[in-house]
Amino acid sequence: MTANSRFRRTFRKIYRKEEPALKSAPVPAGIIAEFNPFHRGHAALIQAARESGATHVAVVMSGDFVQRGAPALLSKWSRTEMALRCGADAVFELPLPWAMAGAERFALGGVFLLAQLGCRRICFGSECGDVKALQETASLLLSPAFSAQLKQELSRGTGFASAREAAVHSLAGPQAAALLQTPNNTLAIEYLKAAQLLSMELEPFTITRFGADHHDSTPRAGFASATALREWIQKGEGWEPFVPSEAAEIIKREIALGACPADPARMERALLFRLRSMTLAEFASLPDISEGLENRLFAASRKACTLDEWFSLVKTKRYSMARLRRILFSALLGLTASDAQGLPPYLRLLGLRDSGVLFPRQAKETGKIPVLSHSSDLLHLDKRGRIMVELEGKGSDLHALFLPRPVPCGLNLSHGMVRVRS
Amino acid sequence: MTANSRFRRTFRKIYRKEEPALKSAPVPAGIIAEFNPFHRGHAALIQAARESGATHVAVVMSGDFVQRGAPALLSKWSRTEMALRCGADAVFELPLPWAMAGAERFALGGVFLLAQLGCRRICFGSECGDVKALQETASLLLSPAFSAQLKQELSRGTGFASAREAAVHSLAGPQAAALLQTPNNTLAIEYLKAAQLLSMELEPFTITRFGADHHDSTPRAGFASATALREWIQKGEGWEPFVPSEAAEIIKREIALGACPADPARMERALLFRLRSMTLAEFASLPDISEGLENRLFAASRKACTLDEWFSLVKTKRYSMARLRRILFSALLGLTASDAQGLPPYLRLLGLRDSGVLFPRQAKETGKIPVLSHSSDLLHLDKRGRIMVELEGKGSDLHALFLPRPVPCGLNLSHGMVRVRS
């Protein structure tokens, strides 16, 4: 029996099984996340979502590359397993062009997929914990008045983030502008903007991020940031107390297998090789290129002898480090601006608990895009869908080269959906 | 004053200078070499060439990548300097598609360039030291009788080298066949074949390789093979006694600069990245692909997690390791079968002693291809020549990534010709 046919059988069994009876109508909620890696803050968000009345929690998760422009520390399969063991009911993949995009496009892809899944609620952390304030700012950012003000601020030559903050400041005062200074508020506002833009009815629910800040290197009240955790996992110590034990077991297993941590340093020469091999036209076709940035990237690629040098040659206050890192990794993966247009063309199921079956079922009933749960589903994809699957496969094959012990190609299709018994 | 204009001036000065008067007509001789690295055996060949009556010695040398399918241990500029300090009068570049080709095409490119330079004699080492025997075998290999016999031997499914040896054995007996069992004889025969094919009048001169064999790891009579020397330089010890002191100084200087030794291991992940990124069609377009080898290469590239694994997956007795290594490095460099057609389109001067000016002068007078001695010469190249120069530049930019301390791109054009005072 092949992995695929085994998988198909399991999947049919799940579909046939009746869901546990609920006292009232289900309240399906969704989270957009990276779980890079999964930590106690993530577990707290899932728990709070349930306490607030969510009966089912779906996650739309980045695959093998993440929004900060880097390979995920562990494969998407092990991160899916962590999420399921720590309380999520189902995990779906946010395809590469949205996973490795700026906050706006990242949120747009994620919110669209949550809505396709039939989620009625979106749950997220935020520094302010104030849904109303976040909603107001989201509406403001979508108003014509804001567009006009932003244009004016941008003409002064500052970077996009500062210009946006200044525009909000002049239209809605310092408190609203202050919201945009922290990463979780910013992402939350993008989720709410995306829901408005797509006319999706998604009730927002937020918890205040407590303990550590997003990039904070010192843990507080038992919580550490993902940034700090990644550093400690690279160093090989100190991370365990800040990760739920179920997730810690998986991380330890993956480290023992040589499948964690993915490290960009292992691919420094490969990245330099790719940069040195690229033509100016290829730089121009990357996502997120504007204002002749391709010339700067091309020139830096011909001078730089290390990646640090490359970053210091291209960096100005106009471009954030995350954006430059995303451009670098897009170059490696062969991701182009045309891949990143529109909305995700399918919902790929990465993993499921029995209770999570609600989501693919709802998506098949009411969603507008195909749900991929096994390889044979690929046959029914249109051309754009097939290109996206190939891109995702290439991403997975290259992610393997960042690991201590690379694995063969093809895992993206050969790896079965992750199943966790409820 | 830019490097280029400085170079142009020096060059004009050299051209204006009168050559030292010779007692009789010059006897210009040529050597085809890699000098990877330059050792006492190479110095002995140059000396023997002079003792046999050569008044001027030109070298046609591989650039940054060599025939065994690897980056040269040191850049072509420092290898040029070694050759000039150890007795050569002028060094010209064998362009990449011939430098990284099988013995037949390597010899064809080299002999063609020597003839363009006006060389009347070709000097080489051989295990047998018997010009007549080598000439006879070369003629045999060009005969219709040999072609027919070879076809028959190949149909038995053995590799090319064994089939060729068997064909020679059945036509000319065991002694002639035995000549083809050693690498220097084989290369010598290819030189002689190339001269016959191109109807070039090149008088052959050979010295018997004494001391170490080509691949021998134990030095004999003060000589060590290039293979052994490369290993010792990688290890950082033991190589110095086997290299003329002028060349040893240069090697030590380059090691101190982090410009030696180039090491494929530094680029293992980059090579795997390139292999994993390639389509089947891209594999099919590489040089030296036949009999559906592209399918084997593609499949191996999707499975292999190390380069050793890749080689063990693709290797059969049909394909030599050197050929597979050349294919691998062609893939890295983006070298295709179409680049490797025909004959080299130009003569690029890498370095010169005053006495060596005879060669570019002769080439300009009687040769059929342009001589490149500074960047402005590129303006007069045809399309194929410009493509070749770009390819060479890319090769040089990627060679830098194999070094302990990479250097910026562009060295291929920005580095001035090497000048050594006589």
Short mmCIF file of N, CA, C and O in Angstrom, two decimals, chain B residues 41 50 68 81 124 130 133 163 169 171 177 231 265 272 287 293 314 350 396:
data_model
loop_
_atom_site.label_atom_id
_atom_site.label_comp_id
_atom_site.label_asym_id
_atom_site.label_seq_id
_atom_site.Cartn_x
_atom_site.Cartn_y
_atom_site.Cartn_z
N GLY B 41 57.60 19.44 -12.29
CA GLY B 41 57.44 18.74 -13.56
C GLY B 41 57.16 19.72 -14.68
O GLY B 41 57.68 19.59 -15.80
N ARG B 50 63.10 24.50 -24.09
CA ARG B 50 64.15 25.45 -24.44
C ARG B 50 65.42 24.72 -24.90
O ARG B 50 66.05 25.11 -25.88
N ARG B 68 39.29 18.37 -15.07
CA ARG B 68 38.76 17.31 -14.21
C ARG B 68 37.41 17.66 -13.61
O ARG B 68 36.86 16.92 -12.80
N GLU B 81 50.89 34.08 -13.26
CA GLU B 81 52.10 34.66 -12.68
C GLU B 81 53.13 33.56 -12.38
O GLU B 81 54.33 33.72 -12.65
N PHE B 124 54.94 18.58 -24.79
CA PHE B 124 54.09 17.96 -23.78
C PHE B 124 54.82 16.81 -23.11
O PHE B 124 55.78 16.27 -23.67
N ASP B 130 57.67 8.64 -26.60
CA ASP B 130 57.95 8.18 -27.96
C ASP B 130 57.00 8.88 -28.95
O ASP B 130 55.86 8.46 -29.15
N ALA B 133 55.45 6.67 -31.86
CA ALA B 133 54.35 5.78 -31.46
C ALA B 133 53.07 6.57 -31.23
O ALA B 133 51.97 6.14 -31.60
N ALA B 163 36.20 0.90 -24.93
CA ALA B 163 35.88 0.53 -26.32
C ALA B 163 36.99 1.00 -27.25
O ALA B 163 37.42 0.28 -28.15
N HIS B 169 43.51 -2.08 -29.95
CA HIS B 169 44.13 -3.38 -29.73
C HIS B 169 43.90 -4.29 -30.94
O HIS B 169 44.83 -4.89 -31.47
N LEU B 171 43.23 -3.50 -33.97
CA LEU B 171 43.78 -2.99 -35.24
C LEU B 171 45.30 -2.88 -35.23
O LEU B 171 45.94 -3.02 -36.27
N ALA B 177 47.62 -0.24 -27.94
CA ALA B 177 46.49 -0.12 -27.02
C ALA B 177 46.96 0.33 -25.65
O ALA B 177 46.31 1.13 -24.97
N GLU B 231 46.10 17.94 -2.79
CA GLU B 231 45.70 17.40 -1.48
C GLU B 231 46.51 18.03 -0.35
O GLU B 231 45.99 18.39 0.69
N ALA B 265 33.98 21.67 -1.54
CA ALA B 265 33.18 21.41 -0.34
C ALA B 265 32.49 22.67 0.16
O ALA B 265 31.40 22.61 0.72
N LEU B 272 24.05 21.53 -4.65
CA LEU B 272 22.79 20.80 -4.45
C LEU B 272 21.59 21.69 -4.75
O LEU B 272 20.61 21.27 -5.35
N PRO B 287 26.41 20.32 -21.69
CA PRO B 287 27.37 19.65 -22.57
C PRO B 287 27.54 18.19 -22.15
O PRO B 287 27.31 17.86 -20.99
N LEU B 293 21.06 10.43 -20.55
CA LEU B 293 21.72 10.67 -19.26
C LEU B 293 21.00 11.73 -18.42
O LEU B 293 21.02 11.71 -17.19
N VAL B 314 24.49 8.59 -9.90
CA VAL B 314 24.59 8.72 -11.35
C VAL B 314 25.67 7.84 -11.98
O VAL B 314 25.61 7.52 -13.16
N LEU B 350 46.62 36.47 -20.95
CA LEU B 350 46.53 36.58 -19.49
C LEU B 350 47.78 37.22 -18.90
O LEU B 350 47.71 37.89 -17.88
N SER B 396 34.40 33.25 -13.49
CA SER B 396 35.33 33.88 -12.56
C SER B 396 34.59 34.35 -11.29
O SER B 396 35.08 34.16 -10.17
#
